[in-house]
Coordinates of C-alpha atoms in Angstrom, one line a residue:
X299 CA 0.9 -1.7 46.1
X300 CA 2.8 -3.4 44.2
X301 CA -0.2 -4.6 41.3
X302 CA -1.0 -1.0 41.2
X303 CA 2.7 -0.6 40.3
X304 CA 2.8 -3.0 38.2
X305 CA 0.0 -2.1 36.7
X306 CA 1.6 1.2 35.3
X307 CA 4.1 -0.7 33.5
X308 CA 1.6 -3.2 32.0
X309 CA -0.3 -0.1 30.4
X310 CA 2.6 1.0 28.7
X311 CA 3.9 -2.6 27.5
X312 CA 0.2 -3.5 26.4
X313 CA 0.0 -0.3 24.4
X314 CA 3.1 -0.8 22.7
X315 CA 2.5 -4.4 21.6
X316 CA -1.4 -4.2 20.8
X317 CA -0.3 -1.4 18.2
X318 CA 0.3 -3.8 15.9
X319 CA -3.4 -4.6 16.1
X320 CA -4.1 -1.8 13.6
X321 CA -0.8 -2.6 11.9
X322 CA -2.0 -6.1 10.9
X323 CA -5.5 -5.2 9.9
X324 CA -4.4 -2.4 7.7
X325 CA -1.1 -3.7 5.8
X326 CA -2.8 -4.7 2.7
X327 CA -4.4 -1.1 2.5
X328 CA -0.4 -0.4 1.1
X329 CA 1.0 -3.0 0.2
X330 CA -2.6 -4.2 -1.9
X331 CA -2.5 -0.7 -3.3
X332 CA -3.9 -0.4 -6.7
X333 CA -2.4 3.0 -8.4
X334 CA -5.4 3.6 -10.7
X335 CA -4.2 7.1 -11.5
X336 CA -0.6 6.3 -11.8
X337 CA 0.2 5.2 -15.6
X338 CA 1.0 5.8 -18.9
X339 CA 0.2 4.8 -22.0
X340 CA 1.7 1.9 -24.1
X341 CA -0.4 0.7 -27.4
X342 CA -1.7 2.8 -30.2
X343 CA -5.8 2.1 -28.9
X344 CA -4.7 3.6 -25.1
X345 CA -3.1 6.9 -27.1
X346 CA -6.0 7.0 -29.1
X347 CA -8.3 7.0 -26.2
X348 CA -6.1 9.6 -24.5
X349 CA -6.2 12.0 -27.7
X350 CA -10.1 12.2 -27.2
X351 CA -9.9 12.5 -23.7
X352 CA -10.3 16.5 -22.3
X353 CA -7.6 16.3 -20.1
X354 CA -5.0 13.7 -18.9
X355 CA -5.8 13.8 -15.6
X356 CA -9.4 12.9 -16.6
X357 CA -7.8 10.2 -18.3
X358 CA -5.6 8.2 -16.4
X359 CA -8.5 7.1 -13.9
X360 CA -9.7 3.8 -12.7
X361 CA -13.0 4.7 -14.8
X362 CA -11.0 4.7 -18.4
X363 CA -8.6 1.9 -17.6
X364 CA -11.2 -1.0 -16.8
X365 CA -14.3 0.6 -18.9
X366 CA -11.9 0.0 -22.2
X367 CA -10.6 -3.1 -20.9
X368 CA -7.0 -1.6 -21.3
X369 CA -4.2 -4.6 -20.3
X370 CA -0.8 -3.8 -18.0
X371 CA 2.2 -4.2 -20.1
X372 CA 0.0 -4.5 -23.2
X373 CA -1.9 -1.3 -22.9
X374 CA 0.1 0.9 -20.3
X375 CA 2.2 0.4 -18.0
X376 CA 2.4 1.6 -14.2
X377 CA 4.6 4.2 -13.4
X378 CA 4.5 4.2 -9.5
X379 CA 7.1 4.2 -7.5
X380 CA 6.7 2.0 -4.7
X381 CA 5.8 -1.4 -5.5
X382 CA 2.3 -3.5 -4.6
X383 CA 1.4 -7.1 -5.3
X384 CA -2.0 -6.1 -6.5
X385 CA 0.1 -4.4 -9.6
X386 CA 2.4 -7.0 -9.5
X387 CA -0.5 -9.9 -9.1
X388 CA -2.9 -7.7 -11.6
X389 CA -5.0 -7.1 -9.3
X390 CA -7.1 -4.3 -10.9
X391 CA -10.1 -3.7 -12.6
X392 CA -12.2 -7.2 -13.2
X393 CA -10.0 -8.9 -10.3
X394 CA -9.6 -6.5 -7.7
X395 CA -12.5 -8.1 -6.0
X396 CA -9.8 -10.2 -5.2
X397 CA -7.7 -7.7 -3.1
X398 CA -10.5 -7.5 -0.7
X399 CA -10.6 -10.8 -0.2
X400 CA -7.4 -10.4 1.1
X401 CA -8.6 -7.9 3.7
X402 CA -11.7 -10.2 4.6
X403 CA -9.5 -13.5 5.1
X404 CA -7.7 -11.4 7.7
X405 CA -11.2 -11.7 9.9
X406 CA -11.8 -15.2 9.2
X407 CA -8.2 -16.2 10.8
X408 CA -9.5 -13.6 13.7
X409 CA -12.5 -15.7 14.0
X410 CA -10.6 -19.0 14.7
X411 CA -8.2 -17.0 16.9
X412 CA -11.0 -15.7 19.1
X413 CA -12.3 -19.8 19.3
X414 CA -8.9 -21.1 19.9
X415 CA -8.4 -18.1 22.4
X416 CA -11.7 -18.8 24.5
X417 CA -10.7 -22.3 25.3
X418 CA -6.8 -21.7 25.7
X419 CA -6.8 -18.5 27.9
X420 CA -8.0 -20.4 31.2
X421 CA -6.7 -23.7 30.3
X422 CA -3.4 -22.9 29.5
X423 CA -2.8 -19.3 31.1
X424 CA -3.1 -15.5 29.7
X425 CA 0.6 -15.4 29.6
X426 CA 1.4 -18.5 27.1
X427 CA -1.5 -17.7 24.9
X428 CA -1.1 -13.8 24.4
X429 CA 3.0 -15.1 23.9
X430 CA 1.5 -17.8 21.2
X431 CA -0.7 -15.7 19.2
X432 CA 2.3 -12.7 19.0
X433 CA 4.3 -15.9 17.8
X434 CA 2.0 -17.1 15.3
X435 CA 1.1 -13.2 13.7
X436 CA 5.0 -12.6 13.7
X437 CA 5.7 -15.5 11.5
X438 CA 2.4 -15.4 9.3
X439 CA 3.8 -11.6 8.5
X440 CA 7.1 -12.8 8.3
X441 CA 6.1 -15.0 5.8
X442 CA 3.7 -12.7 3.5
X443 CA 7.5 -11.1 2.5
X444 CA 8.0 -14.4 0.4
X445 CA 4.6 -15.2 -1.2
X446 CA 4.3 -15.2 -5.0
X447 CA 0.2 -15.5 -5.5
X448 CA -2.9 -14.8 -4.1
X449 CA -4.0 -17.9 -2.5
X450 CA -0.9 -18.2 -0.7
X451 CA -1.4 -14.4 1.0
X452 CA -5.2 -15.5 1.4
X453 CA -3.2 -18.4 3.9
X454 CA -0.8 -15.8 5.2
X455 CA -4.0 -13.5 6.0
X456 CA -6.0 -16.2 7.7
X457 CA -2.9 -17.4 9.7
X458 CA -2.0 -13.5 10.6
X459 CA -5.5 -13.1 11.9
X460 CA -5.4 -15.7 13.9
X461 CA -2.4 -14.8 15.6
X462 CA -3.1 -11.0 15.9
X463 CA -6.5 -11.4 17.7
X464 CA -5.3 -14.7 20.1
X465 CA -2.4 -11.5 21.1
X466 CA -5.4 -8.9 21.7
X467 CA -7.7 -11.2 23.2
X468 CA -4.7 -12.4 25.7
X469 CA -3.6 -9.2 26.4
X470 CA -6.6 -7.3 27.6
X471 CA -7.1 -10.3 29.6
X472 CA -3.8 -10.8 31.1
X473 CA -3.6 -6.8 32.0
X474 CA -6.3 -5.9 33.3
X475 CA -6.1 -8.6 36.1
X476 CA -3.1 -6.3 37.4
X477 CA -4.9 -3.3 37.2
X478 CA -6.5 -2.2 40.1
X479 CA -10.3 -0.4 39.3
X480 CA -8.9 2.9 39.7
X481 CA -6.9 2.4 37.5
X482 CA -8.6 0.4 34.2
X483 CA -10.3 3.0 32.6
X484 CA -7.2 5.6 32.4
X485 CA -5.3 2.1 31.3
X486 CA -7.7 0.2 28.8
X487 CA -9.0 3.5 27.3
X488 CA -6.6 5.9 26.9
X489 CA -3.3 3.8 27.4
X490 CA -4.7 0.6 25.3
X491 CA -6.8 1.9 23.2
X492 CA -6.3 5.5 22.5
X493 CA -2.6 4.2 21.9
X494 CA -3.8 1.9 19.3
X495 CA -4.3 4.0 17.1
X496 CA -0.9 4.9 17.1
X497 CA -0.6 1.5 15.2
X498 CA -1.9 3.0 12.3
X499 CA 0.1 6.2 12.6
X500 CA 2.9 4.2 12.7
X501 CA 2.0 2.4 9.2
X502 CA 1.3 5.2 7.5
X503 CA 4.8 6.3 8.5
X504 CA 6.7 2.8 7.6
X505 CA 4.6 3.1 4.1
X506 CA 6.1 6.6 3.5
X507 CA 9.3 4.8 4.3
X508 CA 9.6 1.7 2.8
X509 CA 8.9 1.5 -1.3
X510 CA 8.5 -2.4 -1.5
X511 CA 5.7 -4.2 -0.4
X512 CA 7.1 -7.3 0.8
X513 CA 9.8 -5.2 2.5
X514 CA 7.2 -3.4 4.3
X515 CA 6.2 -6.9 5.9
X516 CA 9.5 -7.6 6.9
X517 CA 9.6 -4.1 8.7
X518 CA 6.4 -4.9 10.1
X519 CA 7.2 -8.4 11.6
X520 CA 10.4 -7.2 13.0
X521 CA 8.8 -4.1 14.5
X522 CA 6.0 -6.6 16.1
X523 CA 8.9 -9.1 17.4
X524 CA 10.4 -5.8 18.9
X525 CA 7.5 -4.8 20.8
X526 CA 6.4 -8.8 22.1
X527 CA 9.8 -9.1 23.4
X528 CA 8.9 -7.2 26.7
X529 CA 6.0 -9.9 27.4
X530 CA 8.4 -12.8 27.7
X531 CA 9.6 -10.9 31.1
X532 CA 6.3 -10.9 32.7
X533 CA 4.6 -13.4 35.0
X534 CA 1.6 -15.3 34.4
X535 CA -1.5 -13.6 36.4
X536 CA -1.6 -14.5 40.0
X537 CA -6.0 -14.7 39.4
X538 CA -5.1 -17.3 36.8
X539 CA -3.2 -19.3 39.2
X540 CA -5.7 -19.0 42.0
X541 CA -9.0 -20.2 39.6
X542 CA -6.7 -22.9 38.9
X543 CA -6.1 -23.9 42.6
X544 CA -2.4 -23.0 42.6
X545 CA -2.0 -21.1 45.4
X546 CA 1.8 -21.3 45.4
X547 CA 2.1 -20.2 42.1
X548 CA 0.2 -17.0 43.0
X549 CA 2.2 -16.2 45.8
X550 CA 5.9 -16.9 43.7
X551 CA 4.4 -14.8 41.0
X552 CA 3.3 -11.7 43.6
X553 CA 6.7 -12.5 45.5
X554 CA 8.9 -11.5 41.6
X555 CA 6.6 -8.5 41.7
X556 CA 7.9 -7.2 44.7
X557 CA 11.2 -8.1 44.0
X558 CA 11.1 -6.7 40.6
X559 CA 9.8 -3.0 41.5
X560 CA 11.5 -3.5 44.7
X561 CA 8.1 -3.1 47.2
X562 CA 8.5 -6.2 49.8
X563 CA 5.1 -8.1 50.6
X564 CA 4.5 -10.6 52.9
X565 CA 1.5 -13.1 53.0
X566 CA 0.3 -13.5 57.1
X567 CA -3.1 -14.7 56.2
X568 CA -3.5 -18.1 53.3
X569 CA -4.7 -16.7 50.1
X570 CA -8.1 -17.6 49.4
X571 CA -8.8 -20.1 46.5
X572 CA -11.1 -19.5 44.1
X573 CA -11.3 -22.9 43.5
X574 CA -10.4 -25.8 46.2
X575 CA -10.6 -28.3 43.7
X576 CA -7.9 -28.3 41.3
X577 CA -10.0 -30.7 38.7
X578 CA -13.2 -28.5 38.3
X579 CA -11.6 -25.5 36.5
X580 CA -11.6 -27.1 33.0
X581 CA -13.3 -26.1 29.5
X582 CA -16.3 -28.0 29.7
X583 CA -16.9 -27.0 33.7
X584 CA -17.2 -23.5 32.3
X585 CA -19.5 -24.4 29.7
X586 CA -21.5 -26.1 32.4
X587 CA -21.7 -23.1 34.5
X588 CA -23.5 -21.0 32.0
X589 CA -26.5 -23.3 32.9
X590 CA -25.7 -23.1 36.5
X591 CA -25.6 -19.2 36.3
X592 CA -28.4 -17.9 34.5
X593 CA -27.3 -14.0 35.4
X594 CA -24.4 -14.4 33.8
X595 CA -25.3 -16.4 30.5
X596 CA -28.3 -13.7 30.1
X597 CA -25.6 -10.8 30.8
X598 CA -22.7 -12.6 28.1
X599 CA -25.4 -12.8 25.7
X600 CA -26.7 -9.4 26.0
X601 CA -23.2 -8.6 25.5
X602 CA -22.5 -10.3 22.7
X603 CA -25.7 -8.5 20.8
X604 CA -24.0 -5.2 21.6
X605 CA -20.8 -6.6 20.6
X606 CA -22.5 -7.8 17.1
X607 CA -24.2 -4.2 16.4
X608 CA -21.2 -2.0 17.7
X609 CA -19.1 -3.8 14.9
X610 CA -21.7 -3.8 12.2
X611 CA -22.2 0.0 12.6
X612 CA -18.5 0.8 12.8
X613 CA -17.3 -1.0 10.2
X614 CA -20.6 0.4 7.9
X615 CA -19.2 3.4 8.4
X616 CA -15.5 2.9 8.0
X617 CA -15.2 0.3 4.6
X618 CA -13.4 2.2 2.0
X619 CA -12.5 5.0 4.0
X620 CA -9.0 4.9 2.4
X621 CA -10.5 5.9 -0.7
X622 CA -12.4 9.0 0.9
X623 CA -9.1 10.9 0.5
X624 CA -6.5 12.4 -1.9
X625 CA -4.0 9.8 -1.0
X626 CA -4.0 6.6 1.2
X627 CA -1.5 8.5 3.3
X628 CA -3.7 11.2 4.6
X629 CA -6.8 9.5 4.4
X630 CA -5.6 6.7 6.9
X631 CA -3.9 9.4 8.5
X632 CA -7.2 10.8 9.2
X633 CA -9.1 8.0 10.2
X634 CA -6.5 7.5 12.9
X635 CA -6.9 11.0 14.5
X636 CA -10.7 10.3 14.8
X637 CA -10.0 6.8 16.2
X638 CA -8.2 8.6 18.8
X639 CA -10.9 11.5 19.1
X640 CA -13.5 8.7 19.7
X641 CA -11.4 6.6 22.4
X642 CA -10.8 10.3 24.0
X643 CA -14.4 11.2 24.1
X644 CA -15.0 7.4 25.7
X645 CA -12.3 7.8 28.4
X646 CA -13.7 11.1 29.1
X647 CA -17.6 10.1 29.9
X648 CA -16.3 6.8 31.3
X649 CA -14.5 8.8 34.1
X650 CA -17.7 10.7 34.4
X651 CA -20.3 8.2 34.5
X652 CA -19.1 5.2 34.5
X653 CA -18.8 2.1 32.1
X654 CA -22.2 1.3 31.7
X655 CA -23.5 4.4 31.1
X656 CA -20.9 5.7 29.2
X657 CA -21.5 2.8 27.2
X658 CA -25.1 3.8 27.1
X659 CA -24.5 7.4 26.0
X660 CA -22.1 6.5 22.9
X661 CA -25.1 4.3 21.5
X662 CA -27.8 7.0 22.4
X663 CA -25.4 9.5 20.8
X664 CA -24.7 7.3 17.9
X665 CA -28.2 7.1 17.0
X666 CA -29.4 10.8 17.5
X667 CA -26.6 11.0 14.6
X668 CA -27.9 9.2 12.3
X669 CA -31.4 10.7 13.0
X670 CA -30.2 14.2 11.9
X671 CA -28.3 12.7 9.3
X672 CA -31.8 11.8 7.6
X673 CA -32.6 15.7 6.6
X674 CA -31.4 16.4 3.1
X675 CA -29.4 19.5 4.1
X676 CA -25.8 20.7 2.0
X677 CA -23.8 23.2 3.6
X678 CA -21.2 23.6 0.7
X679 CA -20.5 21.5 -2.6
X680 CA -18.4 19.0 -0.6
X681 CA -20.1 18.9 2.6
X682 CA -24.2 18.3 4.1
X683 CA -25.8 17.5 6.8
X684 CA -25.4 13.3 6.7
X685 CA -21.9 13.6 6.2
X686 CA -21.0 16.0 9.2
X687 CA -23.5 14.2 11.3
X688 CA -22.2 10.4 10.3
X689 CA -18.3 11.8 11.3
X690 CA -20.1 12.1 14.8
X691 CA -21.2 8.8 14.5
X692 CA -18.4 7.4 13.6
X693 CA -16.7 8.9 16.8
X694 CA -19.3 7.8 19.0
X695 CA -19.5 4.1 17.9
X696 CA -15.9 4.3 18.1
X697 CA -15.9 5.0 22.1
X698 CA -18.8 2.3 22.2
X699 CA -16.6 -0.1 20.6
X700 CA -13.3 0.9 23.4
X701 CA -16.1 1.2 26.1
X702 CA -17.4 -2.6 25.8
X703 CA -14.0 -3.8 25.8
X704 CA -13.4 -2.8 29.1
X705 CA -16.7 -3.6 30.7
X706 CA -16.8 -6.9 29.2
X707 CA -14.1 -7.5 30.9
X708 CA -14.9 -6.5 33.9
X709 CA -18.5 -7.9 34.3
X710 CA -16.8 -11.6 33.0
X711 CA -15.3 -13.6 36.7
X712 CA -11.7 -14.5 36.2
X713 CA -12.7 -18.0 35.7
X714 CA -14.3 -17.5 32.9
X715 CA -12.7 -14.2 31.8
X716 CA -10.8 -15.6 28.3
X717 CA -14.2 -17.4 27.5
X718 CA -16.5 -14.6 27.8
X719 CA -14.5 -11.6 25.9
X720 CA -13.6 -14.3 23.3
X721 CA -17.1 -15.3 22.6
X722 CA -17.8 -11.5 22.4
X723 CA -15.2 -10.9 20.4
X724 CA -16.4 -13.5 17.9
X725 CA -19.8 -11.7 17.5
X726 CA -18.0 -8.7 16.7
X727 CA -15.8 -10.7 14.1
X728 CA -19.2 -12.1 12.7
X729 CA -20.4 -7.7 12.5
X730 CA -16.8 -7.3 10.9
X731 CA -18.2 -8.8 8.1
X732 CA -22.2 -7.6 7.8
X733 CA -21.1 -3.9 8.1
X734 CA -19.7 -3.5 5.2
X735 CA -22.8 -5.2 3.0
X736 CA -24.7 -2.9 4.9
X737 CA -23.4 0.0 3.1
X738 CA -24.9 -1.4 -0.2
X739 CA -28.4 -1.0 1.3
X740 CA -27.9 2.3 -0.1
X741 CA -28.1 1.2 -3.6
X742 CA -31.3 -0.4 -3.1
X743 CA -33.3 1.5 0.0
X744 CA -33.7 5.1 0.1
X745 CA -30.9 6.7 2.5
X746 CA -33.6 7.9 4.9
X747 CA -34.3 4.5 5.3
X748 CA -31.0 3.0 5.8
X749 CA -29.9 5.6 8.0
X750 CA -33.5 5.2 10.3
X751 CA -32.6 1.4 10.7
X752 CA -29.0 2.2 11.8
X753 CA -30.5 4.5 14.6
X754 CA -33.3 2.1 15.6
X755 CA -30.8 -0.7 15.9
X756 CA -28.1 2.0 18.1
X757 CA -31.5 2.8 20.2
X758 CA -32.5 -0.6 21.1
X759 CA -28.9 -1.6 21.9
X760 CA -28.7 1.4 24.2
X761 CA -32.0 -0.2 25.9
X762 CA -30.8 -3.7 25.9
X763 CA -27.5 -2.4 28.2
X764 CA -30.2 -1.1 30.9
X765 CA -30.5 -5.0 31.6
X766 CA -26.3 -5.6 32.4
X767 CA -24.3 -4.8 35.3
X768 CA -21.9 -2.0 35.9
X769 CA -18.5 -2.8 37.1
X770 CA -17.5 0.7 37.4
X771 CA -16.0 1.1 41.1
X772 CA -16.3 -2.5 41.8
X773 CA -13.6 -5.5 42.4
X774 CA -13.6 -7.6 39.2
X775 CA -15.3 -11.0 40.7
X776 CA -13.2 -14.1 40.4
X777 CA -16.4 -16.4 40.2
X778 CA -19.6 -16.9 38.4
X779 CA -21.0 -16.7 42.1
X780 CA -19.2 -13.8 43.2
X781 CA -20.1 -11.6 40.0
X782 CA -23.8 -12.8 40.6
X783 CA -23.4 -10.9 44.2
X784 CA -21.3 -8.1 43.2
X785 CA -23.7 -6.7 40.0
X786 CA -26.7 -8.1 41.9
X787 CA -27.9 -4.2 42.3
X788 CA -27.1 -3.0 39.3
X789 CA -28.6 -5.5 37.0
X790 CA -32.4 -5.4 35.8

């Protein structure tokens, strides 16, 4: 009784902090900004080139600033209102490759986090690492508000993913070990991650705010120190305790629950250790057990395939969508309503089904998408066929991507819990960066083809998942032994 209580509050608290998930991803989408249709001219060659020009708003394009090699404060000057340090940095045209090296850095730093996060997470507890990595993204933000050059917000970016995905990592962990099984799909789906979305709403809303770029990181680490601050009152997991062989700990920690929401326990019968020896739960006994456990090395690696291909595809079909739009504002605005559509339509088959095949349906769903998005078919000027059919996709890798989460972390034993997701997590960092370099196979194949291979590869991951457990209904196991026994009927 009182996990399940607690576990009510933890949905709420981990929605609230792992908002500023989204936050940190997408804070150089403002404050990179590059206001290609905001100037005017300066010199007597840019009002020539305007004279010959049809219209002005023809002219003032990205297209007739770089093709002419037109100069800031030379040539024109900028005339937007809110401030960038890609304008500021000058950022455009021939270096604004630069600016997305900004955004890619962000996934290197995730990609240490998620190593760093594997080892400390049962070593040092899910409480001190998810409070660590909210530490180290606070102050890597923090600090972005007082860089003066690109390679110093390259650092910032590596730093601040670092920190932001050691906070995710932690804090799917360290929750869902309060959260009874009734209870984790309703909490990681909708609460966690249909919530997280909200991270981006709530950008877009502190961009419409805040004119200044580095101001806008200030808001941003303040509002991510705001949210963390609940975390600090929360005790370690009493699993993480018990793997550990600290059966005293457990019980203190379940004793300030009850005193906390005010439901009295009482212990008549020893709490069973996971582990008897306090000396075998260590980083390279984990390793070890992988080769002692065949199930489940075979079921982390299957995992981290689908992990790999569920972030390839959703990231191939979200790079650039900022520019799809009239305006950064409602593009992002929109790509946050169909995160939130996609995480709905997850929570709503998961419910149904279960996690596995939920799991299974988004990838089958996903690539009977892109299969009808292979007929050449236009509706309307604006709209056909691949495009309508490729916003379903989008939605359906989207629930794929929320789905995994959550049965990841439920097929993974507690011992080995912060391992597993992280290593999963890292093969999903590693599709972060193929997806979008898959979108230039359109310059080079023909888009039948591209969009064939996207559906083959959604097909055989939907196949691949036949072979892993379902946790749906089931106690989350504590043990590479007692997951081997509890999915033993559902595995192929």
């Amino acid at each position: 009784a009182v996990v399940s209580t607690q576990s009510g509050h933890y949905g709420r608290v981990g929605s609230l902090s792992l908002t500023t998930v989204n936050i940190m991803i997408y804070i150089p989408i403002f404050t990179g900004h590059i206001p290609y249709d905001e100037w005017d001219c300066l010199s007597p060659h840019c009002f020539a080139l305007l004279a010959n020009s049809t219209t002005s708003s023809a002219f003032y394009t990205r297209t007739k600033m770089c093709d002419n090699q037109l100069k800031a404060g030379v040539d024109f000057v900028w005339t937007v209102a809110r401030t960038t340090f890609s304008v500021e940095w000058e950022l455009s045209c021939s270096q604004e490759h630069k600016l997305a090296a900004v955004n890619s850095f962000f996934f290197v730093g995730a990609l240490l986090g998620l190593v760093s996060a594997s080892a400390l997470l049962d070593c040092i507890g899910r409480k001190k690492t998810t409070v660590l990595g909210s530490a180290v993204a606070i102050a890597a933000t923090l600090t972005g508000a007082f860089v003066n050059s690109l390679t110093l917000m390259l650092l910032v970016r590596v730093v601040q993913g670092c920190g932001t995905f050691v906070l995710s990592t932690g804090l799917t962990v360290w929750t869902l070990e309060f959260t009874p099984s009734s209870l984790r799909c309703f909490k990681s789906l909708f609460c966690a991650r249909v919530l997280t979305g909200g991270g981006t709403l709530t950008l877009v809303l502190m961009a419409l705010l805040v004119k200044k770029w580095w101001v806008l990181f200030v808001v941003v680490a303040v509002f991510s120190l705001v949210t963390s601050i609940p975390l600090l009152f929360y005790p370690e997991s009493p699993r993480f305790h018990l793997v550990n062989g600290n059966e005293d700990k457990a019980k203190e920690t379940l004793n300030t629950l009850s005193r906390l929401f005010n439901r009295p326990i009482s212990f008549r019968d020893e709490i069973e250790l996971v582990y008897s020896d306090h000396g075998h739960h260590s980083y390279l006994s984990q390793l070890r057990d992988f080769l002692l456990y065949p199930k489940m090395l075979r079921t982390t690696l299957l995992l981290m395939v689908a992990w790999f291909v569920v972030a390839t595809l959703f990231f191939a079909l979200n790079f650039g969508w900022h520019k799809l739009g009239a305006n950064i504002f409602s593009s992002m605005l929109f790509s946050a309503i169909g995160g939130v559509l996609g995480n709905v339509f997850a929570y709503g088959t998961n419910a149904l089904i279960g996690r596995k095949k939920a799991l299974m349906v988004c990838f089958g769903l996903s690539a009977l998408a892109f299969l009808a998005a292979i007929p050449n078919v236009n509706f309307s000027g604006d709209w056909g066929l691949e495009g309508i059919a490729c916003l379903f996709a989008i939605a359906f890798i989207g629930g794929a991507f929320s789905t995994i989460y959550l049965l990841t972390s439920e097929l993974a034993p507690t011992s080995h819990r912060g391992m597993i997701l992280s290593m999963c997590s890292s093969s999903a960092r590693i599709g972060s960066f193929v997806g979008p370099y898959t979108s230039l196979l359109y310059g080079v194949l023909d888009r039948k083809v591209v969009l064939a291979m996207f559906a083959v590869v959604a097909g055989c991951v939907c196949g691949e998942l036949a072979f892993v457990g379902d946790s749906t209904g089931k106690q989350i196991p504590d043990t590479p032994a007692e997951m081997k026994q509890k999915h033993k009927a559902t595995v192929g």
